[in-house]
Amino acid sequence: MELQLSMVVLEVRDLDASRRFYRALGLDVPEPRRDRPVIAHRMPSGVTLLLTTRFASVYDPEWSRPTRGYQQLLEFFVGDDGAVESIWHELTAAGYHGRMPPTRTAGPYAAMVDDPDGNVVLLTSDAAASPDA
């Protein structure tokens, strides 16, 4: 069996705030169940984005939330350069922190915005990040 990335798990502070952000990004994130502090959204690529308020904090006694900087980038292929600009403007106009405006990098055309927990979301038109690549 070939090893596959199946899920990205984000330990979030506020499940509703995270749901609103990822919906504003364009994902059809479901409402959480009342009995479980978790939301799972499976993307067409097969990777699931899982948002939870209690996994690492419950099962890893050494876990602590970063106090400075960020540890990862979540890259979302959004289509063409215009889509990168449009989504970045929509998210920053909604009050989310824009970390990097739409920019022609050494690689893809990209922008960065923080989700409510400070996770950095990379918006890109890089064809290599497309689920069809």
N, CA, C and O atoms as a DFTB+ gen file, in Angstrom:
532 C
 N C O
     1  1       0.833      -1.174       0.000
     2  2       0.000       0.000       0.000
     3  2       0.884       1.245       0.000
     4  3       1.862       1.317       0.744
     5  1       0.540       2.218      -0.831
     6  2       1.277       3.473      -0.887
     7  2       0.757       4.410       0.204
     8  3      -0.452       4.567       0.368
     9  1       1.670       5.028       0.944
    10  2       1.315       5.959       2.007
    11  2       0.652       7.196       1.408
    12  3       1.149       7.754       0.430
    13  1      -0.459       7.623       1.986
    14  2      -1.221       8.767       1.490
    15  2      -1.540       9.721       2.641
    16  3      -1.816       9.285       3.758
    17  1      -1.499      11.027       2.361
    18  2      -1.983      12.003       3.320
    19  2      -3.495      11.966       3.259
    20  3      -4.070      12.205       2.197
    21  1      -4.152      11.675       4.364
    22  2      -5.603      11.545       4.336
    23  2      -6.313      12.665       5.078
    24  3      -7.482      12.942       4.807
    25  1      -5.620      13.315       6.013
    26  2      -6.318      14.291       6.834
    27  2      -5.329      15.330       7.361
    28  3      -4.183      15.016       7.682
    29  1      -5.801      16.570       7.443
    30  2      -5.078      17.633       8.124
    31  2      -5.950      18.009       9.322
    32  3      -7.111      18.385       9.157
    33  1      -5.391      17.907      10.520
    34  2      -6.134      18.178      11.747
    35  2      -5.645      19.494      12.339
    36  3      -4.451      19.673      12.581
    37  1      -6.577      20.408      12.569
    38  2      -6.250      21.679      13.206
    39  2      -6.933      21.745      14.559
    40  3      -8.151      21.602      14.659
    41  1      -6.145      21.961      15.595
    42  2      -6.666      22.173      16.946
    43  2      -7.038      23.656      17.024
    44  3      -6.158      24.517      17.010
    45  1      -8.322      23.951      17.106
    46  2      -8.801      25.335      17.047
    47  2      -9.359      25.765      18.398
    48  3      -9.728      24.932      19.226
    49  1      -9.415      27.066      18.606
    50  2      -9.957      27.604      19.861
    51  2     -11.482      27.654      19.837
    52  3     -12.138      27.360      20.837
    53  1     -12.041      28.031      18.682
    54  2     -13.476      28.270      18.563
    55  2     -13.967      27.613      17.281
    56  3     -13.684      28.090      16.182
    57  1     -14.697      26.525      17.426
    58  2     -15.153      25.746      16.275
    59  2     -16.040      26.574      15.346
    60  3     -15.912      26.475      14.126
    61  1     -16.931      27.383      15.904
    62  2     -17.818      28.197      15.068
    63  2     -17.043      29.255      14.287
    64  3     -17.336      29.489      13.114
    65  1     -16.062      29.897      14.918
    66  2     -15.255      30.904      14.219
    67  2     -14.472      30.250      13.084
    68  3     -14.361      30.821      11.999
    69  1     -13.935      29.070      13.322
    70  2     -13.195      28.360      12.270
    71  2     -14.125      27.934      11.138
    72  3     -13.768      28.036       9.965
    73  1     -15.307      27.462      11.487
    74  2     -16.288      27.070      10.460
    75  2     -16.628      28.271       9.578
    76  3     -16.672      28.149       8.354
    77  1     -16.865      29.424      10.191
    78  2     -17.179      30.628       9.405
    79  2     -16.032      31.001       8.467
    80  3     -16.268      31.357       7.312
    81  1     -14.782      30.922       8.958
    82  2     -13.625      31.261       8.127
    83  2     -13.533      30.319       6.926
    84  3     -13.416      30.775       5.788
    85  1     -13.585      29.010       7.174
    86  2     -13.398      28.065       6.076
    87  2     -14.584      28.083       5.113
    88  3     -14.427      27.755       3.937
    89  1     -15.749      28.457       5.591
    90  2     -16.882      28.683       4.667
    91  2     -16.633      29.930       3.826
    92  3     -16.900      29.925       2.624
    93  1     -16.123      31.003       4.443
    94  2     -15.806      32.219       3.699
    95  2     -14.722      31.944       2.654
    96  3     -14.698      32.566       1.592
    97  1     -13.832      31.010       2.969
    98  2     -12.797      30.597       2.021
    99  2     -13.405      29.883       0.819
   100  3     -12.846      29.919      -0.276
   101  1     -14.551      29.234       1.024
   102  2     -15.219      28.546      -0.075
   103  2     -15.459      27.064       0.136
   104  3     -15.949      26.384      -0.766
   105  1     -15.119      26.547       1.323
   106  2     -15.361      25.125       1.598
   107  2     -16.760      24.940       2.176
   108  3     -17.231      25.760       2.963
   109  1     -17.405      23.873       1.784
   110  2     -18.749      23.561       2.277
   111  2     -18.625      22.803       3.601
   112  3     -18.950      21.619       3.691
   113  1     -18.154      23.506       4.610
   114  2     -17.897      22.913       5.928
   115  2     -19.229      22.735       6.656
   116  3     -20.007      23.683       6.765
   117  1     -19.493      21.523       7.153
   118  2     -20.780      21.278       7.819
   119  2     -20.840      21.879       9.217
   120  3     -19.822      22.282       9.779
   121  1     -22.025      21.932       9.758
   122  2     -22.230      22.331      11.152
   123  2     -21.679      21.214      12.038
   124  3     -21.767      20.043      11.670
   125  1     -21.115      21.551      13.190
   126  2     -20.662      20.489      14.095
   127  2     -21.848      19.811      14.765
   128  3     -22.907      20.411      14.948
   129  1     -21.646      18.542      15.127
   130  2     -22.668      17.848      15.915
   131  2     -22.567      18.342      17.350
   132  3     -21.472      18.618      17.840
   133  1     -23.697      18.453      18.017
   134  2     -23.712      18.963      19.400
   135  2     -22.887      18.095      20.360
   136  3     -22.323      18.601      21.330
   137  1     -22.821      16.797      20.088
   138  2     -22.150      15.884      21.011
   139  2     -20.661      15.689      20.715
   140  3     -19.989      14.945      21.429
   141  1     -20.132      16.346      19.670
   142  2     -18.720      16.155      19.320
   143  2     -18.081      17.482      18.931
   144  3     -18.625      18.193      18.086
   145  1     -16.942      17.836      19.523
   146  2     -16.259      19.084      19.188
   147  2     -15.364      18.929      17.959
   148  3     -14.155      19.152      18.023
   149  1     -15.978      18.546      16.844
   150  2     -15.196      18.271      15.631
   151  2     -16.031      18.550      14.388
   152  3     -17.243      18.334      14.372
   153  1     -15.362      19.031      13.355
   154  2     -15.971      19.200      12.032
   155  2     -15.023      18.560      11.034
   156  3     -13.819      18.812      11.078
   157  1     -15.537      17.747      10.146
   158  2     -14.721      17.129       9.102
   159  2     -15.289      17.486       7.737
   160  3     -16.490      17.373       7.493
   161  1     -14.393      17.921       6.850
   162  2     -14.794      18.231       5.473
   163  2     -13.849      17.516       4.523
   164  3     -12.656      17.818       4.477
   165  1     -14.383      16.569       3.766
   166  2     -13.574      15.832       2.786
   167  2     -13.611      16.565       1.453
   168  3     -14.681      16.853       0.917
   169  1     -12.429      16.861       0.929
   170  2     -12.308      17.589      -0.326
   171  2     -12.241      16.615      -1.498
   172  3     -11.927      15.440      -1.307
   173  1     -12.534      17.089      -2.708
   174  2     -12.497      16.209      -3.872
   175  2     -11.152      15.510      -4.062
   176  3     -11.091      14.444      -4.675
   177  1     -10.077      16.098      -3.543
   178  2      -8.755      15.470      -3.648
   179  2      -8.653      14.228      -2.774
   180  3      -7.726      13.432      -2.926
   181  1      -9.606      14.063      -1.857
   182  2      -9.583      12.927      -0.938
   183  2      -9.049      13.289       0.437
   184  3      -9.197      12.505       1.375
   185  1      -8.437      14.449       0.583
   186  2      -7.904      14.886       1.876
   187  2      -9.037      15.505       2.693
   188  3      -9.846      16.275       2.176
   189  1      -9.078      15.158       3.962
   190  2     -10.081      15.705       4.865
   191  2      -9.451      16.789       5.727
   192  3      -8.369      16.609       6.285
   193  1     -10.144      17.914       5.826
   194  2      -9.765      18.956       6.770
   195  2     -10.603      18.718       8.014
   196  3     -11.833      18.742       7.954
   197  1      -9.939      18.489       9.145
   198  2     -10.633      18.222      10.392
   199  2     -10.329      19.348      11.368
   200  3      -9.168      19.641      11.653
   201  1     -11.377      19.973      11.873
   202  2     -11.263      21.040      12.872
   203  2     -11.769      20.485      14.189
   204  3     -12.853      19.904      14.242
   205  1     -10.993      20.658      15.261
   206  2     -11.397      20.148      16.563
   207  2     -10.917      21.071      17.668
   208  3      -9.909      21.762      17.518
   209  1     -11.635      21.079      18.766
   210  2     -11.202      21.856      19.927
   211  2     -10.549      20.972      20.985
   212  3      -9.975      21.472      21.952
   213  1     -10.640      19.659      20.799
   214  2     -10.112      18.768      21.824
   215  2      -9.598      17.462      21.234
   216  3     -10.305      16.454      21.235
   217  1      -8.392      17.481      20.741
   218  2      -7.733      16.228      20.396
   219  2      -6.325      16.263      20.960
   220  3      -6.030      15.581      21.941
   221  1      -5.444      17.061      20.341
   222  2      -4.073      17.144      20.855
   223  2      -4.067      17.610      22.304
   224  3      -3.294      17.109      23.121
   225  1      -4.930      18.570      22.621
   226  2      -4.965      19.106      23.988
   227  2      -5.419      18.078      25.015
   228  3      -5.118      18.221      26.200
   229  1      -6.136      17.047      24.587
   230  2      -6.613      16.005      25.499
   231  2      -5.652      14.818      25.534
   232  3      -5.358      14.295      26.609
   233  1      -5.161      14.388      24.371
   234  2      -4.408      13.145      24.295
   235  2      -2.896      13.296      24.338
   236  3      -2.189      12.300      24.496
   237  1      -2.380      14.515      24.202
   238  2      -0.936      14.728      24.257
   239  2      -0.633      15.657      25.426
   240  3      -0.845      16.865      25.319
   241  1      -0.137      15.115      26.544
   242  2       0.103      15.944      27.731
   243  2       1.168      17.011      27.520
   244  3       1.251      17.944      28.319
   245  1       1.979      16.910      26.483
   246  2       3.032      17.894      26.227
   247  2       2.616      18.942      25.184
   248  3       3.387      19.854      24.883
   249  1       1.411      18.816      24.638
   250  2       0.977      19.749      23.600
   251  2       0.764      21.138      24.184
   252  3       0.231      21.289      25.284
   253  1       1.183      22.142      23.439
   254  2       0.866      23.525      23.791
   255  2       0.686      24.309      22.497
   256  3       1.352      24.056      21.493
   257  1      -0.210      25.244      22.550
   258  2      -0.480      26.090      21.387
   259  2       0.715      27.025      21.177
   260  3       1.214      27.603      22.143
   261  1       1.180      27.183      19.942
   262  2       2.291      28.108      19.693
   263  2       1.920      29.520      20.154
   264  3       0.775      29.947      20.003
   265  1       2.878      30.228      20.709
   266  2       2.616      31.594      21.164
   267  2       3.136      32.632      20.175
   268  3       2.729      33.792      20.238
   269  1       4.017      32.244      19.272
   270  2       4.540      33.168      18.265
   271  2       4.731      32.429      16.954
   272  3       4.996      31.228      16.927
   273  1       4.591      33.172      15.876
   274  2       4.837      32.602      14.558
   275  2       3.794      31.573      14.175
   276  3       2.707      31.522      14.751
   277  1       4.135      30.763      13.205
   278  2       3.239      29.698      12.776
   279  2       4.075      28.490      12.376
   280  3       5.253      28.615      12.039
   281  1       3.450      27.327      12.420
   282  2       4.189      26.099      12.179
   283  2       3.921      25.483      10.816
   284  3       4.703      24.658      10.344
   285  1       2.830      25.873      10.184
   286  2       2.482      25.249       8.913
   287  2       1.739      26.226       8.022
   288  3       1.241      27.259       8.469
   289  1       1.681      25.871       6.758
   290  2       0.871      26.576       5.773
   291  2      -0.106      25.560       5.211
   292  3       0.277      24.437       4.885
   293  1      -1.366      25.951       5.096
   294  2      -2.351      25.107       4.424
   295  2      -2.526      25.697       3.035
   296  3      -3.060      26.796       2.895
   297  1      -2.084      24.986       2.010
   298  2      -2.174      25.512       0.648
   299  2      -3.479      25.061       0.003
   300  3      -3.799      23.873      -0.039
   301  1      -4.220      26.046      -0.499
   302  2      -5.460      25.779      -1.222
   303  2      -5.314      26.277      -2.646
   304  3      -5.091      27.465      -2.878
   305  1      -5.442      25.362      -3.602
   306  2      -5.487      25.734      -5.010
   307  2      -6.864      26.330      -5.251
   308  3      -7.874      25.654      -5.056
   309  1      -6.914      27.594      -5.676
   310  2      -8.202      28.270      -5.850
   311  2      -8.537      28.565      -7.309
   312  3      -9.607      29.100      -7.599
   313  1      -7.652      28.229      -8.218
   314  2      -7.903      28.480      -9.635
   315  2      -6.853      29.411     -10.200
   316  3      -5.657      29.209      -9.993
   317  1      -7.299      30.430     -10.913
   318  2      -6.358      31.333     -11.577
   319  2      -5.945      32.501     -10.671
   320  3      -6.395      32.610      -9.530
   321  1      -5.078      33.369     -11.206
   322  2      -4.577      34.505     -10.440
   323  2      -5.718      35.406      -9.948
   324  3      -5.676      35.912      -8.826
   325  1      -6.723      35.598     -10.785
   326  2      -7.866      36.428     -10.405
   327  2      -8.600      35.866      -9.207
   328  3      -9.089      36.624      -8.369
   329  1      -8.685      34.549      -9.113
   330  2      -9.349      33.916      -7.963
   331  2      -8.537      34.140      -6.692
   332  3      -9.111      34.356      -5.624
   333  1      -7.218      34.091      -6.794
   334  2      -6.367      34.365      -5.637
   335  2      -6.672      35.774      -5.114
   336  3      -6.886      35.969      -3.917
   337  1      -6.689      36.741      -6.021
   338  2      -6.955      38.128      -5.628
   339  2      -8.349      38.290      -5.041
   340  3      -8.522      38.928      -4.002
   341  1      -9.334      37.716      -5.701
   342  2     -10.724      37.853      -5.265
   343  2     -10.935      37.280      -3.866
   344  3     -11.526      37.935      -3.009
   345  1     -10.458      36.069      -3.636
   346  2     -10.658      35.416      -2.338
   347  2      -9.884      36.158      -1.245
   348  3     -10.392      36.337      -0.138
   349  1      -8.655      36.589      -1.552
   350  2      -7.872      37.330      -0.557
   351  2      -8.604      38.614      -0.170
   352  3      -8.701      38.939       1.013
   353  1      -9.117      39.342      -1.158
   354  2      -9.847      40.581      -0.864
   355  2     -11.120      40.309      -0.066
   356  3     -11.440      41.068       0.849
   357  1     -11.855      39.241      -0.393
   358  2     -13.073      38.901       0.349
   359  2     -12.756      38.581       1.809
   360  3     -13.446      39.049       2.714
   361  1     -11.711      37.784       2.035
   362  2     -11.365      37.383       3.400
   363  2     -10.840      38.561       4.218
   364  3     -11.218      38.724       5.378
   365  1      -9.977      39.379       3.628
   366  2      -9.449      40.518       4.385
   367  2     -10.538      41.564       4.618
   368  3     -10.546      42.214       5.663
   369  1     -11.454      41.736       3.667
   370  2     -12.570      42.669       3.866
   371  2     -13.493      42.180       4.980
   372  3     -14.152      42.986       5.637
   373  1     -13.543      40.858       5.196
   374  2     -14.366      40.292       6.264
   375  2     -13.656      40.370       7.624
   376  3     -14.205      39.935       8.636
   377  1     -12.443      40.921       7.644
   378  2     -11.736      41.128       8.901
   379  2     -10.637      40.136       9.217
   380  3      -9.997      40.250      10.262
   381  1     -10.394      39.161       8.344
   382  2      -9.318      38.201       8.593
   383  2      -7.975      38.844       8.257
   384  3      -7.875      39.635       7.319
   385  1      -6.947      38.500       9.028
   386  2      -5.626      39.114       8.869
   387  2      -4.959      38.656       7.574
   388  3      -4.718      37.465       7.376
   389  1      -4.668      39.603       6.705
   390  2      -3.921      39.318       5.486
   391  2      -2.439      39.364       5.793
   392  3      -1.899      40.413       6.144
   393  1      -1.789      38.230       5.659
   394  2      -0.361      38.140       5.978
   395  2       0.494      38.537       4.777
   396  3       1.546      39.154       4.946
   397  1       0.058      38.193       3.579
   398  2       0.773      38.553       2.347
   399  2      -0.269      38.805       1.271
   400  3      -1.064      37.914       0.973
   401  1      -0.290      40.002       0.675
   402  2      -1.252      40.256      -0.389
   403  2      -0.897      39.423      -1.622
   404  3       0.206      38.881      -1.697
   405  1      -1.807      39.314      -2.583
   406  2      -1.500      38.556      -3.798
   407  2      -0.177      39.018      -4.407
   408  3       0.024      40.203      -4.674
   409  1       0.713      38.057      -4.620
   410  2       2.092      38.329      -5.016
   411  2       2.572      37.287      -6.000
   412  3       2.251      36.106      -5.869
   413  1       3.340      37.718      -6.986
   414  2       4.029      36.777      -7.864
   415  2       5.287      36.365      -7.116
   416  3       6.237      37.142      -7.026
   417  1       5.304      35.153      -6.581
   418  2       6.461      34.663      -5.826
   419  2       7.465      34.057      -6.805
   420  3       7.262      34.110      -8.018
   421  1       8.537      33.488      -6.282
   422  2       9.500      32.796      -7.137
   423  2       8.840      31.583      -7.793
   424  3       9.317      31.074      -8.807
   425  1       7.741      31.133      -7.200
   426  2       6.974      30.023      -7.758
   427  2       5.612      30.508      -8.207
   428  3       5.496      31.179      -9.232
   429  1       4.572      30.172      -7.443
   430  2       3.207      30.486      -7.869
   431  2       2.775      31.909      -7.521
   432  3       3.416      32.590      -6.721
   433  1       1.695      32.336      -8.127
   434  2       0.992      33.545      -7.711
   435  2       0.237      33.143      -6.458
   436  3      -0.511      32.166      -6.471
   437  1       0.425      33.888      -5.370
   438  2      -0.103      33.418      -4.096
   439  2      -0.393      34.575      -3.161
   440  3       0.094      35.689      -3.353
   441  1      -1.198      34.290      -2.143
   442  2      -1.494      35.215      -1.056
   443  2      -1.608      34.395       0.217
   444  3      -1.868      33.193       0.172
   445  1      -1.410      35.058       1.363
   446  2      -1.534      34.364       2.645
   447  2      -2.479      35.144       3.552
   448  3      -2.437      36.373       3.610
   449  1      -3.334      34.403       4.262
   450  2      -4.267      34.983       5.218
   451  2      -4.327      34.058       6.434
   452  3      -4.198      32.841       6.303
   453  1      -4.524      34.644       7.619
   454  2      -4.611      33.842       8.841
   455  2      -6.047      33.423       9.101
   456  3      -6.974      34.215       8.933
   457  1      -6.229      32.163       9.515
   458  2      -7.550      31.750       9.985
   459  2      -7.695      32.245      11.430
   460  3      -6.753      32.840      11.954
   461  1      -8.823      32.027      12.085
   462  2      -9.021      32.581      13.432
   463  2      -8.010      32.115      14.477
   464  3      -7.855      32.776      15.504
   465  1      -7.317      31.000      14.248
   466  2      -6.349      30.488      15.210
   467  2      -4.907      30.801      14.840
   468  3      -3.977      30.321      15.489
   469  1      -4.717      31.614      13.789
   470  2      -3.366      31.967      13.376
   471  2      -2.727      30.955      12.444
   472  3      -1.552      31.092      12.104
   473  1      -3.479      29.932      12.021
   474  2      -2.960      29.034      10.996
   475  2      -2.917      29.818       9.693
   476  3      -3.869      30.522       9.356
   477  1      -1.821      29.699       8.965
   478  2      -1.666      30.465       7.741
   479  2      -2.226      29.673       6.570
   480  3      -1.846      28.527       6.330
   481  1      -3.144      30.316       5.846
   482  2      -3.757      29.711       4.671
   483  2      -3.127      30.352       3.448
   484  3      -3.191      31.568       3.264
   485  1      -2.517      29.523       2.615
   486  2      -1.891      29.958       1.374
   487  2      -2.888      29.736       0.241
   488  3      -3.311      28.610      -0.020
   489  1      -3.253      30.822      -0.424
   490  2      -4.151      30.766      -1.573
   491  2      -3.268      30.793      -2.807
   492  3      -2.430      31.686      -2.934
   493  1      -3.425      29.854      -3.711
   494  2      -2.514      29.773      -4.837
   495  2      -3.217      29.411      -6.135
   496  3      -4.268      28.772      -6.155
   497  1      -2.583      29.853      -7.220
   498  2      -3.042      29.459      -8.556
   499  2      -2.042      28.476      -9.171
   500  3      -2.061      28.241     -10.379
   501  1      -1.176      27.910      -8.343
   502  2      -0.149      26.981      -8.792
   503  2      -0.783      25.683      -9.298
   504  3      -1.373      24.925      -8.528
   505  1      -0.653      25.445     -10.582
   506  2      -1.251      24.246     -11.184
   507  2      -0.763      22.960     -10.518
   508  3      -1.478      21.958     -10.521
   509  1       0.442      22.973      -9.950
   510  2       0.971      21.773      -9.277
   511  2       0.153      21.434      -8.036
   512  3       0.155      20.284      -7.599
   513  1      -0.542      22.407      -7.464
   514  2      -1.369      22.171      -6.274
   515  2      -2.803      21.760      -6.619
   516  3      -3.592      21.437      -5.730
   517  1      -3.133      21.774      -7.898
   518  2      -4.475      21.401      -8.329
   519  2      -4.725      19.922      -8.083
   520  3      -3.829      19.103      -8.288
   521  1      -5.935      19.565      -7.645
   522  2      -6.243      18.143      -7.477
   523  2      -6.153      17.364      -8.792
   524  3      -6.043      16.138      -8.785
   525  1      -6.198      18.072      -9.906
   526  2      -6.130      17.429     -11.217
   527  2      -4.700      17.221     -11.707
   528  3      -4.472      16.593     -12.741
   529  1      -3.722      17.767     -10.938
   530  2      -2.314      17.701     -11.385
   531  2      -1.793      16.276     -11.298
   532  3      -0.635      16.021     -11.630
